[in-house]
mmCIF file of C-alpha atoms and ligand atoms in Angstrom:
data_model
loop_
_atom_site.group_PDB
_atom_site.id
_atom_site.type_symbol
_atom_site.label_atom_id
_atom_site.label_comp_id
_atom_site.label_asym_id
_atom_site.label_seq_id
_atom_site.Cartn_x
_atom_site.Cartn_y
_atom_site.Cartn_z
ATOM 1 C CA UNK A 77 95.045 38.979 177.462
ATOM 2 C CA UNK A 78 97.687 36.759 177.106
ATOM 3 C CA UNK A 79 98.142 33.967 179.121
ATOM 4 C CA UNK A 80 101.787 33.183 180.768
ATOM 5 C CA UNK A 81 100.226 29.459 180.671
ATOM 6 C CA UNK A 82 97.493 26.805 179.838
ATOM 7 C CA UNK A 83 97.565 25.439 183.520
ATOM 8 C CA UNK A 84 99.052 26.430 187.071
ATOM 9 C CA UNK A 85 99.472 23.521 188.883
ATOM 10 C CA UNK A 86 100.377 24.447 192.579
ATOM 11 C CA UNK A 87 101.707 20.627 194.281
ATOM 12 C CA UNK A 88 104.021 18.877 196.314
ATOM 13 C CA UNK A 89 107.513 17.810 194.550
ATOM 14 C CA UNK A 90 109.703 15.066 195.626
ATOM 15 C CA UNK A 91 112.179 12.498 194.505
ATOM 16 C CA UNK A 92 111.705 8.655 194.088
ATOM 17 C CA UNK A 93 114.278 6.461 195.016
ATOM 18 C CA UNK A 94 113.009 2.954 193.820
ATOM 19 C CA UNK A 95 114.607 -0.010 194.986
ATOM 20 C CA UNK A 96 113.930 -2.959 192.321
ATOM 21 C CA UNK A 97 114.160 -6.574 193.128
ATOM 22 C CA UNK A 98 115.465 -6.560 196.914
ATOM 23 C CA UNK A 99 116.101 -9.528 198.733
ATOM 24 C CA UNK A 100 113.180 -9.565 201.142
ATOM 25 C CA UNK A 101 111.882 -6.836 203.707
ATOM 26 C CA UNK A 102 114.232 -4.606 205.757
ATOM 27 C CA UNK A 103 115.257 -6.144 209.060
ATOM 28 C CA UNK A 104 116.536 -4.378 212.196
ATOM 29 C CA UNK A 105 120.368 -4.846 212.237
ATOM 30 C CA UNK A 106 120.610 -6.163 208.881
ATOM 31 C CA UNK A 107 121.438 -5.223 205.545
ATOM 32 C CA UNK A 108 119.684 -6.141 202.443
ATOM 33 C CA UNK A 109 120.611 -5.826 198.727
ATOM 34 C CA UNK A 110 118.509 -4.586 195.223
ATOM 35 C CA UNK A 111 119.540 -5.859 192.007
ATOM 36 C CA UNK A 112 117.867 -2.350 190.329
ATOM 37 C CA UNK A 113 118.371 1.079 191.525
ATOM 38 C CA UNK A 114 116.615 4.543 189.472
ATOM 39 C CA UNK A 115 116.181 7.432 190.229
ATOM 40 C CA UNK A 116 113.353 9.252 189.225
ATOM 41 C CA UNK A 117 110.660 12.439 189.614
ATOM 42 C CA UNK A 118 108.113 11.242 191.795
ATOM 43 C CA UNK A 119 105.053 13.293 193.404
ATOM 44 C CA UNK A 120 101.359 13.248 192.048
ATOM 45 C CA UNK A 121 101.660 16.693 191.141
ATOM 46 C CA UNK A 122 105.144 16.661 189.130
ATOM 47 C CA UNK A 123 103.642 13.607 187.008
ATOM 48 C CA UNK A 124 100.497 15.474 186.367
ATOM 49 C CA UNK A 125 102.336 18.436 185.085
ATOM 50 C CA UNK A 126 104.905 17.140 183.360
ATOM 51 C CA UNK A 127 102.164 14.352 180.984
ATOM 52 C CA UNK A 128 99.861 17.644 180.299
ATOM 53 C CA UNK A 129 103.088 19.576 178.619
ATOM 54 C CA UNK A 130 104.291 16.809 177.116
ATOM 55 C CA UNK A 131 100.666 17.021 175.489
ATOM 56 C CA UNK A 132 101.372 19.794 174.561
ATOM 57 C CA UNK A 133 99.892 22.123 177.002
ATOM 58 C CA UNK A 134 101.799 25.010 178.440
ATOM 59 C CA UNK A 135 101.903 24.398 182.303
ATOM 60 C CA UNK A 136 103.824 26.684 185.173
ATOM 61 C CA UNK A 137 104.483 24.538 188.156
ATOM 62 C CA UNK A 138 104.652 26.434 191.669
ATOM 63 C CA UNK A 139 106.046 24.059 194.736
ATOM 64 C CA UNK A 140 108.708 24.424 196.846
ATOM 65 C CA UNK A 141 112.146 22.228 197.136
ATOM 66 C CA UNK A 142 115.571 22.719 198.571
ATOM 67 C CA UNK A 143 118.773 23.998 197.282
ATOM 68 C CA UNK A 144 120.273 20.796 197.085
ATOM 69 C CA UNK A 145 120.922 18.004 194.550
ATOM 70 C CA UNK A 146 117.374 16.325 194.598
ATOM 71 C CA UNK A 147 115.819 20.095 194.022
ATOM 72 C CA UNK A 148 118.086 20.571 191.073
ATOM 73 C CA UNK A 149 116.633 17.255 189.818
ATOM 74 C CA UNK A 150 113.215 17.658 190.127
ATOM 75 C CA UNK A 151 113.872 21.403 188.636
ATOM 76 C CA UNK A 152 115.790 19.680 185.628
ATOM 77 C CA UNK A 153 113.421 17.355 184.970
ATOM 78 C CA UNK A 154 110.301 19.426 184.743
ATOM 79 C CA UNK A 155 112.248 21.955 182.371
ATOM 80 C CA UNK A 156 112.777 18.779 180.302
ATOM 81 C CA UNK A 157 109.328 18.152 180.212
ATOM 82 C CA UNK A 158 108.712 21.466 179.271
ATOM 83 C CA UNK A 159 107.301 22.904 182.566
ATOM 84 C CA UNK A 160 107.855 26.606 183.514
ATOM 85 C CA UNK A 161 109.751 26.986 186.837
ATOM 86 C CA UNK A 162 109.802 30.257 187.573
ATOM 87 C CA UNK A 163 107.795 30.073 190.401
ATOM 88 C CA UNK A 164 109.387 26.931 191.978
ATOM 89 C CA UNK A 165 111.124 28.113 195.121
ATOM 90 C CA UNK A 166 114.067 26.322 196.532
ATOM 91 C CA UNK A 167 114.187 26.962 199.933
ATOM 92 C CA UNK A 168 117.609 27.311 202.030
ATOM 93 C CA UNK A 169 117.007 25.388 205.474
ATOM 94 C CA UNK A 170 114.619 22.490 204.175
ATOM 95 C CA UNK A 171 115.727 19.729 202.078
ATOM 96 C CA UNK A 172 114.113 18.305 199.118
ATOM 97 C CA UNK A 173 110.860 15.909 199.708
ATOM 98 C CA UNK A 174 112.243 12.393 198.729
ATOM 99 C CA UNK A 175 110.642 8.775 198.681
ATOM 100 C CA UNK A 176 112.954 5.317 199.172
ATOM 101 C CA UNK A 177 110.436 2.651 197.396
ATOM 102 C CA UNK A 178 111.680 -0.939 197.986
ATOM 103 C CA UNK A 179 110.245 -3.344 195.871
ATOM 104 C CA UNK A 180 110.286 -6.863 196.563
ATOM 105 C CA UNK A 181 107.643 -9.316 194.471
ATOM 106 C CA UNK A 182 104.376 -7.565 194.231
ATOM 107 C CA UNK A 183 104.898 -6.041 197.429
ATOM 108 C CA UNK A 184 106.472 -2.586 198.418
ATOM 109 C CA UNK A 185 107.616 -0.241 201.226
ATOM 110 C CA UNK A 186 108.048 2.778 201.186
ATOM 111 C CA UNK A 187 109.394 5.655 203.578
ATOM 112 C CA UNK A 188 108.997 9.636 202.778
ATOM 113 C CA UNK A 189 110.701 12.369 203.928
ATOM 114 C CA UNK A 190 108.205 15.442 203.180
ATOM 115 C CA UNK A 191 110.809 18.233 203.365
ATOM 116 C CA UNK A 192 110.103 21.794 201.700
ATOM 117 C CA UNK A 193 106.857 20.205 200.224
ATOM 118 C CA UNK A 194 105.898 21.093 204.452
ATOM 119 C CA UNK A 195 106.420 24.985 203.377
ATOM 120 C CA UNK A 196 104.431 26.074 200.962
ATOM 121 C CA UNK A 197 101.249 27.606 201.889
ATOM 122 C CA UNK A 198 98.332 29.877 200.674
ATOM 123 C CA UNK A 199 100.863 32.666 201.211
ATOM 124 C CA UNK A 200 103.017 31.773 198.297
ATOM 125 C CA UNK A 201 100.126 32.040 195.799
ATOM 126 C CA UNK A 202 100.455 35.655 194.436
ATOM 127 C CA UNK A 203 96.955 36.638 192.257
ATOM 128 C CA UNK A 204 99.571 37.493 189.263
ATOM 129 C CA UNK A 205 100.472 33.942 189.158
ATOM 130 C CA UNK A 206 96.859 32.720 189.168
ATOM 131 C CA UNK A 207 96.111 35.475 186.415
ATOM 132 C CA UNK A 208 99.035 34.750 184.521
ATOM 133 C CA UNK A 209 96.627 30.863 183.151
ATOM 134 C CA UNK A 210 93.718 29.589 182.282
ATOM 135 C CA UNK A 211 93.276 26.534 184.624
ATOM 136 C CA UNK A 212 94.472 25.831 188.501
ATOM 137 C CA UNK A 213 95.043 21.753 189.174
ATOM 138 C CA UNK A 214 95.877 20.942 192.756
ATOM 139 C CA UNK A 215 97.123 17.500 193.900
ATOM 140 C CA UNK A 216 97.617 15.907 197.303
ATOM 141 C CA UNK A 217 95.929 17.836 199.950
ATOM 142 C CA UNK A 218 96.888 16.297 202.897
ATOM 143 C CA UNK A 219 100.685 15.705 201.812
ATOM 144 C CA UNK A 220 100.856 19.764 202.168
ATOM 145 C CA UNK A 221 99.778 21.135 205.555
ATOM 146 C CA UNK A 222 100.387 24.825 204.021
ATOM 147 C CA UNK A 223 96.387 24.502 202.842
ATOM 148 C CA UNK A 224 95.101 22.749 205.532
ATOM 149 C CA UNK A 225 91.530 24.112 205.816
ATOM 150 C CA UNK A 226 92.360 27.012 203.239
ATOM 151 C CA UNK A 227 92.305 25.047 200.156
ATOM 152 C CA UNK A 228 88.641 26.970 199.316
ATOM 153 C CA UNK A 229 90.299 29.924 199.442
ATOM 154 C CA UNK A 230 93.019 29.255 197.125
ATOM 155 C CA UNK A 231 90.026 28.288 194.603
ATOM 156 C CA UNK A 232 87.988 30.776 195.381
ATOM 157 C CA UNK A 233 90.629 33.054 194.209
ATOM 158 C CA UNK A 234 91.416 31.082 191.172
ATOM 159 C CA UNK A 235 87.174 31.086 190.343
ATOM 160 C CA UNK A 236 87.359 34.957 190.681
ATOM 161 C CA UNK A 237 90.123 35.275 188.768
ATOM 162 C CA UNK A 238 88.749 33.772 186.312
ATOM 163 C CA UNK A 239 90.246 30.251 185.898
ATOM 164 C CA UNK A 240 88.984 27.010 185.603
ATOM 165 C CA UNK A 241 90.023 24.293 188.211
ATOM 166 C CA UNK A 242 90.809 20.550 189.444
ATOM 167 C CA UNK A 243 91.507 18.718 192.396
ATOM 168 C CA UNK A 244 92.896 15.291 193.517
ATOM 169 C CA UNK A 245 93.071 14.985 196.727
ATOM 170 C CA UNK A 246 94.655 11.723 196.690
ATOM 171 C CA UNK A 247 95.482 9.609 199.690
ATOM 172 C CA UNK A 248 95.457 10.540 203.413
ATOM 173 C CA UNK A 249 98.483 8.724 204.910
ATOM 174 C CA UNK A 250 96.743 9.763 208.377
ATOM 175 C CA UNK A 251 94.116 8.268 207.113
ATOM 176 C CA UNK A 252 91.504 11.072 208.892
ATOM 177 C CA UNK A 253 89.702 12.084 206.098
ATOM 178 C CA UNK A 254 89.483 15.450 207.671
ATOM 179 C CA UNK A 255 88.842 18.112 204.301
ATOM 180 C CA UNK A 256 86.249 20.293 204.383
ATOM 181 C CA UNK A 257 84.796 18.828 200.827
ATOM 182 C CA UNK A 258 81.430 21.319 201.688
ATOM 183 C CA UNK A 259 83.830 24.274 201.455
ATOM 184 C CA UNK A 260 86.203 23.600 198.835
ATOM 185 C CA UNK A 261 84.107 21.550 196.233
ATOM 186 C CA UNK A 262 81.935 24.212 195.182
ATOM 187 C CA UNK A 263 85.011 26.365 193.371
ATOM 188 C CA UNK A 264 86.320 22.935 192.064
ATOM 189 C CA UNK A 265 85.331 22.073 188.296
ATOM 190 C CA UNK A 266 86.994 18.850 187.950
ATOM 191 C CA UNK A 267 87.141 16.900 191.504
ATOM 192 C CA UNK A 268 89.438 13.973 190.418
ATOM 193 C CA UNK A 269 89.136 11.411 193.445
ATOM 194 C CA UNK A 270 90.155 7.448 193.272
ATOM 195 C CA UNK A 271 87.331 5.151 194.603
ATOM 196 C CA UNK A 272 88.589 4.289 197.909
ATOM 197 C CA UNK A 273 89.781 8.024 198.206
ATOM 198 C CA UNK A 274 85.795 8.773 197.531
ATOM 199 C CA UNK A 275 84.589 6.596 199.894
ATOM 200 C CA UNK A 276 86.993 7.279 203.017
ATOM 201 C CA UNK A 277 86.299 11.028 202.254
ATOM 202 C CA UNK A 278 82.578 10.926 202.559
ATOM 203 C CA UNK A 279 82.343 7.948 205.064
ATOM 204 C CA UNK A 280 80.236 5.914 203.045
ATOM 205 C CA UNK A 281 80.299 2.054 201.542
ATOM 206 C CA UNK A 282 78.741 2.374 198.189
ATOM 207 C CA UNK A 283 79.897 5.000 195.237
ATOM 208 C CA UNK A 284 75.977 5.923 195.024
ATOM 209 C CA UNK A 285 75.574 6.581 198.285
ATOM 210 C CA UNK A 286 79.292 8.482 198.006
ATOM 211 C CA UNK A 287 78.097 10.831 195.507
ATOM 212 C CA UNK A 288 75.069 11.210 196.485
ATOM 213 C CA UNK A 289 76.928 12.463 199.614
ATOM 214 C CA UNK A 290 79.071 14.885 197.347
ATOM 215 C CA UNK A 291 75.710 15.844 195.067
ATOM 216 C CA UNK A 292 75.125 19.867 195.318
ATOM 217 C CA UNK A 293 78.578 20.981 196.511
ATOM 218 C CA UNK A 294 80.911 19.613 193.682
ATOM 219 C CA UNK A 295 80.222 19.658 189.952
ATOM 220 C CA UNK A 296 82.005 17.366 187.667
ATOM 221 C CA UNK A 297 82.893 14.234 189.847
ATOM 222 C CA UNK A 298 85.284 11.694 187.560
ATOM 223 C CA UNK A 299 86.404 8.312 190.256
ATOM 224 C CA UNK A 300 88.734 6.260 188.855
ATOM 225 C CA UNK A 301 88.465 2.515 189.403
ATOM 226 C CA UNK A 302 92.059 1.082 188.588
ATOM 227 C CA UNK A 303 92.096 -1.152 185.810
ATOM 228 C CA UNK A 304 88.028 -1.418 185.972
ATOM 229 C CA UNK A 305 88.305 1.960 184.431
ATOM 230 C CA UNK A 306 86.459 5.048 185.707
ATOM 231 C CA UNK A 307 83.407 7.004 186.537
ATOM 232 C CA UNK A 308 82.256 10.636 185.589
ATOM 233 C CA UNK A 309 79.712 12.157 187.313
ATOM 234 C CA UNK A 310 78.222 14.831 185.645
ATOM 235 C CA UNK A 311 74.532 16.552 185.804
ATOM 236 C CA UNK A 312 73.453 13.847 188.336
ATOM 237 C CA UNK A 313 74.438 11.217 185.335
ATOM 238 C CA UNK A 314 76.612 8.888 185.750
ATOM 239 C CA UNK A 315 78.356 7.272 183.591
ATOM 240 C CA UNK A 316 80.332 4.128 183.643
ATOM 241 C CA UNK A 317 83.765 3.714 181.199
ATOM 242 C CA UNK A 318 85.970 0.325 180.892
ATOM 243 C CA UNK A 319 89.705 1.054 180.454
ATOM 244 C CA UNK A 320 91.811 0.710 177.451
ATOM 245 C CA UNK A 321 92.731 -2.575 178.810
ATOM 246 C CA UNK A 322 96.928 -3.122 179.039
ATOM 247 C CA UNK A 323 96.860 -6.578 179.386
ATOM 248 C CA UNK A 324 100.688 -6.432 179.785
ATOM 249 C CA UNK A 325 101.390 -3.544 182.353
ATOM 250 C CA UNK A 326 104.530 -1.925 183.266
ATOM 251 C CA UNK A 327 103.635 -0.694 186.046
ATOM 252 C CA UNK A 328 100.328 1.817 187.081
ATOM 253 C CA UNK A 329 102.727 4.671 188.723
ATOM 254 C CA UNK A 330 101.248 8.151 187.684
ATOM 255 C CA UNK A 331 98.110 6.375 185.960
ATOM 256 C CA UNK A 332 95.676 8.171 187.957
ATOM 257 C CA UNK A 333 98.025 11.642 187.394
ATOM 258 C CA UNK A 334 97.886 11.185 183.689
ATOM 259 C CA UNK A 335 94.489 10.269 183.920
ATOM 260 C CA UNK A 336 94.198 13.584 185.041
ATOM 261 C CA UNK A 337 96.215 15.006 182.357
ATOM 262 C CA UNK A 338 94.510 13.637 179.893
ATOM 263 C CA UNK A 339 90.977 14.601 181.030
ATOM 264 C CA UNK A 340 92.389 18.673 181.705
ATOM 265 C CA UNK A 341 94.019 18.336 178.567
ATOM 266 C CA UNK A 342 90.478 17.952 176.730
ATOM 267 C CA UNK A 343 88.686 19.903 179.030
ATOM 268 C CA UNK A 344 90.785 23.620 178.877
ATOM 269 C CA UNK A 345 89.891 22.803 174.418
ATOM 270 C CA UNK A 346 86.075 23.029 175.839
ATOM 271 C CA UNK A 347 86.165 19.544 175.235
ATOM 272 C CA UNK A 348 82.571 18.035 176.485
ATOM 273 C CA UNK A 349 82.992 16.027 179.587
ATOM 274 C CA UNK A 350 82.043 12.466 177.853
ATOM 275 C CA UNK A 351 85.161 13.078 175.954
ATOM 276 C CA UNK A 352 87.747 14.052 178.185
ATOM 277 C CA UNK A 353 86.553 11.193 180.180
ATOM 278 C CA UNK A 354 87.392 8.895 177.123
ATOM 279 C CA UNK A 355 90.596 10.935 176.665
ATOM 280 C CA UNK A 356 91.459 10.365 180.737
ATOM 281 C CA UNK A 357 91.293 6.666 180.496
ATOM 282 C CA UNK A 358 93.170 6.390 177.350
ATOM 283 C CA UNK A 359 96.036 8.837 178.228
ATOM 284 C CA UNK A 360 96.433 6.392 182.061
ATOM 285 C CA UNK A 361 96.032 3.158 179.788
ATOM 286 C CA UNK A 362 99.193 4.893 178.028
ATOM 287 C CA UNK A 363 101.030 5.430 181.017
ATOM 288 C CA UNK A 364 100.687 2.045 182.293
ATOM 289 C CA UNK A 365 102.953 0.773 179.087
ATOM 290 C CA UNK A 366 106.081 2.371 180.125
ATOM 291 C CA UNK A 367 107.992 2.266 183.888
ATOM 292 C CA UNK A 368 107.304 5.124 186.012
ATOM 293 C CA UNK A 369 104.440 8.112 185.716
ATOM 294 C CA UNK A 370 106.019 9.810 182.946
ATOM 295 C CA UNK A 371 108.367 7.727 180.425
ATOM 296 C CA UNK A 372 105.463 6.883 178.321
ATOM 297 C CA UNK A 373 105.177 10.266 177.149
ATOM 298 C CA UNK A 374 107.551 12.049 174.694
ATOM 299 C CA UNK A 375 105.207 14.427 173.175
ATOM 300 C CA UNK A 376 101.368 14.837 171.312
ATOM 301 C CA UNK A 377 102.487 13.098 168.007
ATOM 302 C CA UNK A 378 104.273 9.867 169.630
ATOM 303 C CA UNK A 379 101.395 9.377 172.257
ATOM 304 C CA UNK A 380 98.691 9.551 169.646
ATOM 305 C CA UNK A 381 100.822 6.670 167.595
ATOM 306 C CA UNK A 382 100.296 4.638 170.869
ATOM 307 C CA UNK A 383 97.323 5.217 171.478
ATOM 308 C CA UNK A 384 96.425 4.126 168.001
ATOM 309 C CA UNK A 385 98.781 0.937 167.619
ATOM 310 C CA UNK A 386 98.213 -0.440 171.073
ATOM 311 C CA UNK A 387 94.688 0.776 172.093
ATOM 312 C CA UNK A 388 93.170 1.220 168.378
ATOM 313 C CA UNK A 389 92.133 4.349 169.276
ATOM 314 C CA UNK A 390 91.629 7.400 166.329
ATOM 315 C CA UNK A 391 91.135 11.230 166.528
HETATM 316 N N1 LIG B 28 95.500 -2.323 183.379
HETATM 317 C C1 LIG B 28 95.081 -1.126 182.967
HETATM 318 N N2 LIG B 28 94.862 -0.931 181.644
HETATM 319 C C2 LIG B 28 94.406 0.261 181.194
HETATM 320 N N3 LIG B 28 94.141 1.317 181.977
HETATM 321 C C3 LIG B 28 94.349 1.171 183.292
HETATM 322 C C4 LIG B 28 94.827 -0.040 183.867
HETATM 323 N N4 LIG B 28 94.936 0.132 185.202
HETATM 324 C C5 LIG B 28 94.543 1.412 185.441
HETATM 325 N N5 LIG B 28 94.174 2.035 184.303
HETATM 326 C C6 LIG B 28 93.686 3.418 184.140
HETATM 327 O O1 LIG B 28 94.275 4.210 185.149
HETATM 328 C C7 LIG B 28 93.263 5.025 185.747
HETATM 329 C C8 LIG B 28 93.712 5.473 187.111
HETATM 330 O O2 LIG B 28 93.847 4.366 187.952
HETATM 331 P P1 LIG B 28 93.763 4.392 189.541
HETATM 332 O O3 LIG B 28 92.395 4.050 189.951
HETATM 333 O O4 LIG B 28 94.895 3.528 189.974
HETATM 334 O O5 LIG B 28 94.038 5.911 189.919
HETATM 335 P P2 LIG B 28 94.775 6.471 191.219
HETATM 336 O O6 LIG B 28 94.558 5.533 192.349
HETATM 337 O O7 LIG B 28 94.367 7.879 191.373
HETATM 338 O O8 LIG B 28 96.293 6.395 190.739
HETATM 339 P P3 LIG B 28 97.594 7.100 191.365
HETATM 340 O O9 LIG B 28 98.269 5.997 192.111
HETATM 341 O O10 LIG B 28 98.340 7.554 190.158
HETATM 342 O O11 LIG B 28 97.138 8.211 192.253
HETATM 343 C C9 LIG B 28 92.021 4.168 185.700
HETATM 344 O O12 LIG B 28 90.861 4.945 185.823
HETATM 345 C C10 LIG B 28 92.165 3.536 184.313
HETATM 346 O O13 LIG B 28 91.688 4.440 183.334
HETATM 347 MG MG1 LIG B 29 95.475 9.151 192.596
#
């Protein structure tokens, strides 16, 4: 059967607003200028989705926005990327998720509104749309109350329909910890966690003692470790990978999303794990060179040239 896509991803969309170079934290009262201004797709989700098709993947993207300039951004800039929206609902009486990131030094605040990302729900997965590709990635669990305690069904449907799948859970701004990883981690492939994500989740101090925790529920386990590089846990091996060091980074937004995208990219070719966890670190190490989660990329043939000329890396 033909395949409408490569990858579903089913996420959270949202704007960044990113405030460069202010004066000095916000004060009560008072008001504060920034030298830099952009405007930009943010979200874990939209990053992931957008770096796997500009790999060269064919990716649908099902979220929810509102029908107001920010959705009609986010929309725009996916179909740049190359990302089916079909299924991308903009919704009449939410607005748009959006994020206002002031940056001042190395130091940054940030405040989100979560808008329509609020709405979508288990409800607004239809099986045609999980039939319709190969591979289901979900990002940010607790950003998207829609799945709370339901996320195993949405991959146990994906599992019976035949799909392979991914998850990053990414941060709890609660900071609870409360998902079900028993449940879910079972239908998940690829679990995708950061190592402080890891830890919180399974309420333990030491990544051994973490997966251990993990160990007979989930089945491929890849942690990234910022730029100490990552882990992949596979088989009850583990095995440790340095980055492609970038001495001289931009900035690490996205680098754990294209991390992602480069280790699904890899993995939906039947890739072995060992090297889509090579292809994961060098596809973040690539992201890292450009501002933002997704500049870096422009498409397979321009990556691969900077991935050879900057990390001396060779198909
Ligand atoms: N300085 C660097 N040079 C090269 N690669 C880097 C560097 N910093 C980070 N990386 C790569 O980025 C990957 C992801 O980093 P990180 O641990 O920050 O993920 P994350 O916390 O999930 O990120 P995100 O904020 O996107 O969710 C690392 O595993 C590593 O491969
Ligand atoms: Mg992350």
């Amino acid at each position: 059967m033909i395949k409408r896509s490569d990858v579903i991803v089913v996420g959270e969309l949202n704007v960044d607003l990113i405030m460069n170079q202010v004066e000095s934290f916000p004060e009560k009262g008072k008001e504060k200028l920034a030298n830099e201004m952009t405007l930009t797709l943010g979200s874990s989700s939209a990053i992931f989705a957008s770096n796997l098709s500009s790999l060269g993947m064919k990716v649908s993207f099902v979220g929810k926005v509102g029908n107001d300039i920010f959705g009609n951004f986010c929309k725009d800039q996916l179909r740049e990327k190359g990302v089916d929206t079909s299924f991308l609902v903009q919704c009449e009486d939410v607005k748009t998720g959006a994020t206002v990131i002031l940056n001042f030094g190395d130091d940054r605040a940030m405040v989100t509104h979560q808008g329509a990302m609020l709405h979508l729900g288990i409800s607004d997965i239809t099986s045609e749309m999980l039939s319709g590709a190969r591979h289901l990635h979900f990002s940010s669990y607790y950003l998207q109350p829609g799945f709370k305690d339901k996320l195993d069904v949405l991959f146990q449907r994906a599992k019976h329909a035949g799909l392979t799948t991914s998850l990053d859970m990414q941060w709890d701004p609660a900071e609870k910890w409360d998902f079900d990883f028993k449940k879910v981690l079972p239908y998940v492939d690829i679990f995708l966690p950061n190592e402080s994500e890891l830890l919180y989740l399974t309420r333990r101090n030491t990544i051994d003692t973490a997966l251990q925790t993990i160990n007979g529920y989930g089945n491929i386990t890849v942690v990234k470790q910022g730029n100490r590089g990552s882990l992949l846990y596979a088989d009850r091996k583990l095995v440790s990978r340095k980055p492609f060091l970038n001495e001289n980074v931009v900035d690490a937004i996205g680098a754990g999303d294209s991390f992602n995208a480069g280790f699904i990219f890899k993995f939906i070719q039947g890739v072995s794990p060992e090297d889509c966890h090579v292809f994961g670190n060098l596809v973040a190490a690539i992201s890292t060179t450009a501002a933002g989660g997704t500049t870096a990329f422009l498409n397979y043939v321009a990556t691969m040239k900077i991935a050879k000329e900057k990390f001396g890396y060779a198909e």
